[in-house]
């Protein structure tokens, strides 16, 4: 196959983003008829390695640049005869959790069945990993539910609704936990990145067992795939690439699993079970009515959340040493202005749609 990328920043100002993407893609492909593009959106904590994972998927070996807002690249491969190409639009949302409202830019109703969200966790800092995961699971579910409601109100939305239901049914209809899991309605991949740094900091088996089982639980509960990753390990990144490739280019589903906590986890959606994960460990002084509460209590007792998470800091907190030269200082101000404009426009649109 052949992969190619083009990077551009979304401004949302007087432009149809998907029209601009399609125009750029057609210009690059020589004007061939458009195919059914897929959308892969990378979200997660700051400096979790989203750009590094995207570069690996594209076969690029370059130093990633900081992502201020929403950036776009695409990959393509040959798809049959007549010079047809399959295209995957790759989106990266920067800024940690503070730009979550921009999920709506990619998770639009008419493209829902072709969307995937890759939630990237920084396992070099496990204290914030679960909070990051739960935030993005909730945010993605909120936007998917909203887009689904819009489809139900549209006469032309029946086909898209049927496509999303069919994708979910293919995975979960006959699964032993079908009545207990809560799939999102779109493909979700959880990437526990920098796993080598986590193992180096917490070599004891009890730590790895708790982290692996908790992440498996939340992935399975939400109908998501889970994979550990470290960008210097070709085998691990190959597994991540296969999971991304499955959605991006409608490849054969990944069936290989690795569920032992003493090795990096690979758990494609639908191939794990609550029975295999087991029950959460009891925590003295904590009474939890639901398993998700018990797993959260156990994880936070083992990896106490930081008092002040970097997720909520303002973009102005970016290390000033990276912007020592005058020209780069101007670029930082430009990026900050773009982010502010994106946030204002998204909030205004939210109010108008209420």
Short mmCIF file of C-alpha atoms in Angstrom, two decimals:
data_model
loop_
_atom_site.label_atom_id
_atom_site.label_comp_id
_atom_site.label_asym_id
_atom_site.label_seq_id
_atom_site.Cartn_x
_atom_site.Cartn_y
_atom_site.Cartn_z
CA UNK A 1 0.00 0.00 0.00
CA UNK A 2 1.01 3.64 -0.32
CA UNK A 3 0.71 6.21 2.42
CA UNK A 4 1.07 9.92 2.03
CA UNK A 5 0.36 12.83 4.31
CA UNK A 6 -0.36 16.50 4.10
CA UNK A 7 -0.43 18.63 7.23
CA UNK A 8 -2.65 21.66 7.67
CA UNK A 9 -4.24 23.46 10.57
CA UNK A 10 -7.99 23.88 10.92
CA UNK A 11 -9.23 27.44 11.47
CA UNK A 12 -13.02 26.87 11.08
CA UNK A 13 -13.26 30.41 9.69
CA UNK A 14 -15.42 30.81 6.56
CA UNK A 15 -14.46 27.37 5.29
CA UNK A 16 -16.07 23.95 5.08
CA UNK A 17 -13.34 21.80 6.60
CA UNK A 18 -14.36 18.58 4.90
CA UNK A 19 -14.68 20.35 1.54
CA UNK A 20 -11.17 21.74 2.00
CA UNK A 21 -9.87 18.28 2.91
CA UNK A 22 -11.51 16.74 -0.15
CA UNK A 23 -10.14 19.47 -2.41
CA UNK A 24 -6.62 18.92 -1.06
CA UNK A 25 -6.95 15.17 -1.47
CA UNK A 26 -8.24 15.42 -5.04
CA UNK A 27 -5.50 17.87 -5.95
CA UNK A 28 -2.95 15.38 -4.66
CA UNK A 29 -4.55 12.38 -6.38
CA UNK A 30 -4.98 14.06 -9.73
CA UNK A 31 -8.70 14.69 -9.49
CA UNK A 32 -9.93 11.11 -9.25
CA UNK A 33 -13.46 10.57 -8.04
CA UNK A 34 -13.77 10.78 -4.27
CA UNK A 35 -13.98 7.58 -2.23
CA UNK A 36 -15.60 6.99 1.14
CA UNK A 37 -12.99 8.60 3.37
CA UNK A 38 -12.59 7.45 6.96
CA UNK A 39 -11.86 9.76 9.88
CA UNK A 40 -9.33 8.93 12.61
CA UNK A 41 -9.18 11.48 15.44
CA UNK A 42 -6.34 11.37 17.98
CA UNK A 43 -7.05 12.90 21.40
CA UNK A 44 -5.44 12.61 24.81
CA UNK A 45 -3.19 14.31 27.28
CA UNK A 46 -0.53 16.82 26.31
CA UNK A 47 2.78 15.30 25.21
CA UNK A 48 1.29 11.81 25.33
CA UNK A 49 2.80 11.03 21.93
CA UNK A 50 -0.15 11.51 19.56
CA UNK A 51 2.03 13.01 16.82
CA UNK A 52 4.60 10.25 17.26
CA UNK A 53 1.95 7.56 16.76
CA UNK A 54 0.58 9.34 13.68
CA UNK A 55 4.08 9.59 12.21
CA UNK A 56 4.58 5.87 12.82
CA UNK A 57 1.31 5.10 11.04
CA UNK A 58 2.44 7.21 8.09
CA UNK A 59 5.89 5.62 8.06
CA UNK A 60 7.55 8.93 8.89
CA UNK A 61 10.62 9.33 11.08
CA UNK A 62 10.62 12.97 12.10
CA UNK A 63 10.58 15.00 15.29
CA UNK A 64 6.95 15.97 16.06
CA UNK A 65 6.02 19.62 16.43
CA UNK A 66 3.70 20.84 19.21
CA UNK A 67 0.02 20.71 18.23
CA UNK A 68 -1.85 23.83 19.31
CA UNK A 69 -5.36 23.13 18.07
CA UNK A 70 -6.76 20.76 15.44
CA UNK A 71 -4.37 19.57 12.75
CA UNK A 72 -5.02 17.41 9.72
CA UNK A 73 -3.10 14.92 7.64
CA UNK A 74 -4.23 12.08 5.43
CA UNK A 75 -3.06 8.66 4.33
CA UNK A 76 -4.11 6.77 1.23
CA UNK A 77 -3.68 3.38 -0.40
CA UNK A 78 -4.73 1.73 -3.63
CA UNK A 79 -8.23 0.27 -3.52
CA UNK A 80 -8.95 -2.05 -6.40
CA UNK A 81 -8.85 -1.18 -10.07
CA UNK A 82 -9.48 2.02 -12.06
CA UNK A 83 -6.88 3.96 -10.02
CA UNK A 84 -9.24 4.11 -7.03
CA UNK A 85 -7.75 5.12 -3.70
CA UNK A 86 -8.90 4.67 -0.12
CA UNK A 87 -8.28 7.73 2.03
CA UNK A 88 -8.01 8.06 5.80
CA UNK A 89 -8.21 11.57 7.21
CA UNK A 90 -6.02 11.83 10.31
CA UNK A 91 -6.92 14.51 12.83
CA UNK A 92 -4.95 15.47 15.92
CA UNK A 93 -6.53 17.51 18.70
CA UNK A 94 -3.97 19.37 20.79
CA UNK A 95 -4.32 21.31 24.01
CA UNK A 96 -5.16 18.42 26.34
CA UNK A 97 -8.77 18.40 27.50
CA UNK A 98 -9.47 22.10 27.08
CA UNK A 99 -10.43 21.85 23.38
CA UNK A 100 -12.74 18.85 23.72
CA UNK A 101 -15.61 20.86 22.22
CA UNK A 102 -13.83 20.60 18.86
CA UNK A 103 -14.75 16.92 18.70
CA UNK A 104 -17.81 18.10 16.78
CA UNK A 105 -15.58 19.18 13.90
CA UNK A 106 -14.81 15.53 13.09
CA UNK A 107 -17.68 13.59 14.70
CA UNK A 108 -20.34 14.99 12.38
CA UNK A 109 -23.61 13.09 11.91
CA UNK A 110 -23.20 12.29 8.23
CA UNK A 111 -19.80 10.65 8.74
CA UNK A 112 -20.34 8.90 12.05
CA UNK A 113 -20.03 5.31 10.80
CA UNK A 114 -16.64 6.16 9.29
CA UNK A 115 -15.19 7.71 12.46
CA UNK A 116 -12.65 6.36 14.91
CA UNK A 117 -11.25 8.06 18.02
CA UNK A 118 -7.84 7.07 19.35
CA UNK A 119 -7.46 8.10 23.01
CA UNK A 120 -3.76 8.37 23.81
CA UNK A 121 -2.67 8.01 27.44
CA UNK A 122 0.72 9.06 28.83
CA UNK A 123 1.65 6.04 30.94
CA UNK A 124 4.89 7.69 32.03
CA UNK A 125 2.52 9.60 34.32
CA UNK A 126 -0.09 6.99 35.35
CA UNK A 127 -1.42 9.26 38.10
CA UNK A 128 -3.33 11.25 35.47
CA UNK A 129 -3.94 8.44 32.98
CA UNK A 130 -7.29 7.21 34.28
CA UNK A 131 -8.71 10.72 34.70
CA UNK A 132 -7.67 11.47 31.11
CA UNK A 133 -9.27 8.27 29.85
CA UNK A 134 -12.56 8.80 31.68
CA UNK A 135 -12.75 12.41 30.52
CA UNK A 136 -12.37 11.51 26.86
CA UNK A 137 -14.69 8.51 27.03
CA UNK A 138 -17.40 10.77 28.43
CA UNK A 139 -16.70 13.58 25.95
CA UNK A 140 -16.71 11.24 22.93
CA UNK A 141 -19.91 9.55 24.09
CA UNK A 142 -21.59 12.94 24.53
CA UNK A 143 -20.75 14.05 20.99
CA UNK A 144 -21.64 10.69 19.44
CA UNK A 145 -25.00 10.65 21.25
CA UNK A 146 -25.66 14.19 20.06
CA UNK A 147 -24.76 13.34 16.46
CA UNK A 148 -26.95 10.20 16.64
CA UNK A 149 -29.89 12.26 17.88
CA UNK A 150 -29.43 14.60 14.92
CA UNK A 151 -29.42 11.64 12.53
CA UNK A 152 -32.69 10.38 14.00
CA UNK A 153 -34.29 13.75 13.35
CA UNK A 154 -33.10 13.83 9.74
CA UNK A 155 -35.01 12.02 7.02
CA UNK A 156 -31.72 11.35 5.25
CA UNK A 157 -30.03 9.94 8.37
CA UNK A 158 -31.50 6.42 8.28
CA UNK A 159 -28.72 4.92 6.18
CA UNK A 160 -25.99 6.34 8.43
CA UNK A 161 -27.80 5.14 11.56
CA UNK A 162 -28.13 1.67 10.10
CA UNK A 163 -24.43 1.62 9.24
CA UNK A 164 -23.41 2.51 12.81
CA UNK A 165 -25.78 -0.12 14.28
CA UNK A 166 -24.48 -2.77 11.92
CA UNK A 167 -20.86 -2.10 12.88
CA UNK A 168 -21.72 -2.48 16.55
CA UNK A 169 -23.83 -5.60 16.01
CA UNK A 170 -21.01 -7.33 14.12
CA UNK A 171 -18.82 -7.11 17.22
CA UNK A 172 -21.22 -7.40 20.14
CA UNK A 173 -24.42 -9.17 19.08
CA UNK A 174 -23.23 -12.64 20.12
CA UNK A 175 -20.71 -11.63 22.78
CA UNK A 176 -21.24 -13.06 26.27
CA UNK A 177 -21.16 -9.52 27.72
CA UNK A 178 -23.50 -7.98 25.13
CA UNK A 179 -25.98 -6.92 27.80
CA UNK A 180 -23.31 -5.35 30.01
CA UNK A 181 -21.05 -3.38 27.67
CA UNK A 182 -21.93 0.12 26.48
CA UNK A 183 -20.40 0.59 22.99
CA UNK A 184 -19.94 4.15 21.81
CA UNK A 185 -21.47 3.74 18.39
CA UNK A 186 -18.11 4.46 16.73
CA UNK A 187 -14.76 2.70 16.84
CA UNK A 188 -12.61 3.71 19.82
CA UNK A 189 -8.98 2.71 20.40
CA UNK A 190 -7.26 3.33 23.74
CA UNK A 191 -3.47 3.59 23.47
CA UNK A 192 -1.47 3.18 26.67
CA UNK A 193 1.60 4.94 25.29
CA UNK A 194 5.09 5.14 26.82
CA UNK A 195 4.54 1.70 28.32
CA UNK A 196 8.29 1.17 28.64
CA UNK A 197 8.53 4.18 30.97
CA UNK A 198 5.64 2.86 33.03
CA UNK A 199 7.31 -0.54 33.42
CA UNK A 200 10.61 1.08 34.36
CA UNK A 201 8.95 3.22 37.05
CA UNK A 202 6.71 0.42 38.36
CA UNK A 203 8.52 -2.89 37.82
CA UNK A 204 6.54 -4.73 40.52
CA UNK A 205 3.96 -7.12 39.10
CA UNK A 206 1.15 -5.83 41.34
CA UNK A 207 1.33 -2.37 39.76
CA UNK A 208 1.26 -3.73 36.21
CA UNK A 209 -1.57 -6.13 37.06
CA UNK A 210 -3.75 -3.36 38.50
CA UNK A 211 -3.07 -0.94 35.62
CA UNK A 212 -3.66 -3.56 32.92
CA UNK A 213 -6.86 -4.92 34.41
CA UNK A 214 -8.30 -1.45 35.08
CA UNK A 215 -7.58 -0.28 31.52
CA UNK A 216 -8.99 -3.53 30.13
CA UNK A 217 -12.14 -3.04 32.19
CA UNK A 218 -12.86 0.50 30.97
CA UNK A 219 -11.99 -0.40 27.37
CA UNK A 220 -14.30 -3.43 27.41
CA UNK A 221 -17.11 -1.57 29.20
CA UNK A 222 -17.10 1.10 26.48
CA UNK A 223 -16.71 -1.28 23.56
CA UNK A 224 -13.19 -0.04 22.79
CA UNK A 225 -9.95 -1.67 21.72
CA UNK A 226 -6.89 -1.37 23.97
CA UNK A 227 -3.19 -1.59 23.14
CA UNK A 228 0.01 -0.75 24.97
CA UNK A 229 2.53 1.19 22.91
CA UNK A 230 6.08 2.48 22.97
CA UNK A 231 7.37 4.20 19.88
CA UNK A 232 10.82 2.55 19.95
CA UNK A 233 9.37 -0.98 19.92
CA UNK A 234 8.66 -2.06 16.34
CA UNK A 235 6.56 -5.05 17.33
CA UNK A 236 4.29 -3.04 19.64
CA UNK A 237 3.90 -0.21 17.15
CA UNK A 238 3.17 -2.74 14.44
CA UNK A 239 0.24 -3.98 16.51
CA UNK A 240 -1.01 -0.42 16.99
CA UNK A 241 -0.64 0.21 13.29
CA UNK A 242 -2.71 -2.88 12.48
CA UNK A 243 -5.54 -1.72 14.78
CA UNK A 244 -5.53 1.71 13.13
CA UNK A 245 -5.25 0.19 9.67
CA UNK A 246 -8.31 -2.01 10.31
CA UNK A 247 -10.55 1.04 10.57
CA UNK A 248 -8.70 3.46 8.32
CA UNK A 249 -8.75 1.15 5.30
CA UNK A 250 -11.43 -1.43 6.18
CA UNK A 251 -8.80 -4.14 6.58
CA UNK A 252 -9.47 -7.56 8.08
CA UNK A 253 -10.25 -7.31 11.81
CA UNK A 254 -7.33 -7.87 14.16
CA UNK A 255 -7.92 -11.15 16.01
CA UNK A 256 -4.63 -11.50 17.90
CA UNK A 257 -4.85 -10.79 21.63
CA UNK A 258 -2.38 -10.55 24.51
CA UNK A 259 -4.17 -10.24 27.83
CA UNK A 260 -1.43 -11.20 30.32
CA UNK A 261 -0.45 -8.28 32.54
CA UNK A 262 3.26 -9.16 32.49
CA UNK A 263 3.35 -8.35 28.77
CA UNK A 264 2.05 -5.37 26.76
CA UNK A 265 -1.73 -5.67 26.35
CA UNK A 266 -3.43 -6.08 22.97
CA UNK A 267 -7.20 -6.36 23.32
CA UNK A 268 -9.22 -5.65 20.15
CA UNK A 269 -12.84 -4.68 20.76
CA UNK A 270 -15.02 -7.70 21.41
CA UNK A 271 -12.17 -10.09 22.25
CA UNK A 272 -12.03 -9.47 26.01
CA UNK A 273 -14.52 -10.47 28.71
CA UNK A 274 -15.49 -9.24 32.17
CA UNK A 275 -14.91 -12.77 33.46
CA UNK A 276 -11.37 -12.72 32.11
CA UNK A 277 -10.68 -9.32 33.65
CA UNK A 278 -11.97 -10.35 37.06
CA UNK A 279 -13.18 -8.29 40.00
CA UNK A 280 -11.49 -5.10 41.22
CA UNK A 281 -9.40 -5.37 44.39
CA UNK A 282 -11.09 -4.12 47.55
CA UNK A 283 -9.80 -0.87 49.02
CA UNK A 284 -9.98 -0.36 52.77
CA UNK A 285 -12.41 2.39 53.67
CA UNK A 286 -13.96 2.54 50.18
CA UNK A 287 -17.46 1.25 49.48
CA UNK A 288 -18.37 1.15 45.79
CA UNK A 289 -21.77 0.08 44.45
CA UNK A 290 -20.68 -0.35 40.84
CA UNK A 291 -17.62 -2.06 39.33
CA UNK A 292 -16.54 1.11 37.51
CA UNK A 293 -16.45 2.97 40.81
CA UNK A 294 -14.48 0.15 42.44
CA UNK A 295 -11.91 0.03 39.63
CA UNK A 296 -11.52 3.81 39.78
CA UNK A 297 -10.99 3.70 43.56
CA UNK A 298 -8.42 0.91 43.23
CA UNK A 299 -6.53 2.68 40.44
CA UNK A 300 -6.43 6.01 42.27
CA UNK A 301 -5.37 4.36 45.52
CA UNK A 302 -2.44 2.80 43.66
CA UNK A 303 -1.63 5.80 41.46
CA UNK A 304 -2.88 8.87 43.37
CA UNK A 305 -4.00 11.67 41.00
CA UNK A 306 -1.79 14.73 40.91
CA UNK A 307 -3.24 17.66 42.85
CA UNK A 308 -2.91 19.96 39.84
CA UNK A 309 -3.18 18.21 36.52
CA UNK A 310 -1.51 19.73 33.51
CA UNK A 311 -4.69 18.98 31.56
CA UNK A 312 -6.31 22.17 32.77
CA UNK A 313 -3.45 24.56 32.34
CA UNK A 314 -3.67 27.35 29.81
CA UNK A 315 -1.78 27.10 26.52
CA UNK A 316 0.40 29.98 27.71
CA UNK A 317 2.07 27.49 30.07
CA UNK A 318 3.96 25.93 27.15
CA UNK A 319 7.67 25.91 27.94
CA UNK A 320 8.95 29.32 26.94
CA UNK A 321 12.39 27.89 26.16
CA UNK A 322 10.88 26.35 23.03
CA UNK A 323 10.01 29.88 21.84
CA UNK A 324 13.18 31.80 22.59
CA UNK A 325 13.56 33.39 19.14
CA UNK A 326 11.42 36.36 18.16
CA UNK A 327 9.93 34.67 15.08
CA UNK A 328 8.81 31.68 17.12
CA UNK A 329 7.34 33.98 19.76
CA UNK A 330 5.16 35.44 17.01
CA UNK A 331 4.14 31.95 15.92
CA UNK A 332 3.13 31.08 19.48
CA UNK A 333 0.92 34.19 19.64
CA UNK A 334 -0.63 33.28 16.30
CA UNK A 335 -1.40 29.74 17.47
CA UNK A 336 -2.88 31.03 20.71
CA UNK A 337 -5.12 33.42 18.76
CA UNK A 338 -6.25 30.58 16.51
CA UNK A 339 -7.12 28.42 19.51
CA UNK A 340 -9.09 31.24 21.13
CA UNK A 341 -11.01 31.79 17.90
CA UNK A 342 -11.77 28.08 17.53
CA UNK A 343 -13.06 27.95 21.10
CA UNK A 344 -15.26 31.05 20.68
CA UNK A 345 -16.78 29.85 17.41
CA UNK A 346 -17.49 26.37 18.79
CA UNK A 347 -19.18 27.78 21.86
CA UNK A 348 -21.24 30.18 19.77
CA UNK A 349 -22.38 27.32 17.54
CA UNK A 350 -23.25 25.30 20.65
CA UNK A 351 -25.51 28.11 21.94
CA UNK A 352 -27.19 28.56 18.56
CA UNK A 353 -28.01 24.84 18.37
CA UNK A 354 -29.56 24.69 21.84
#
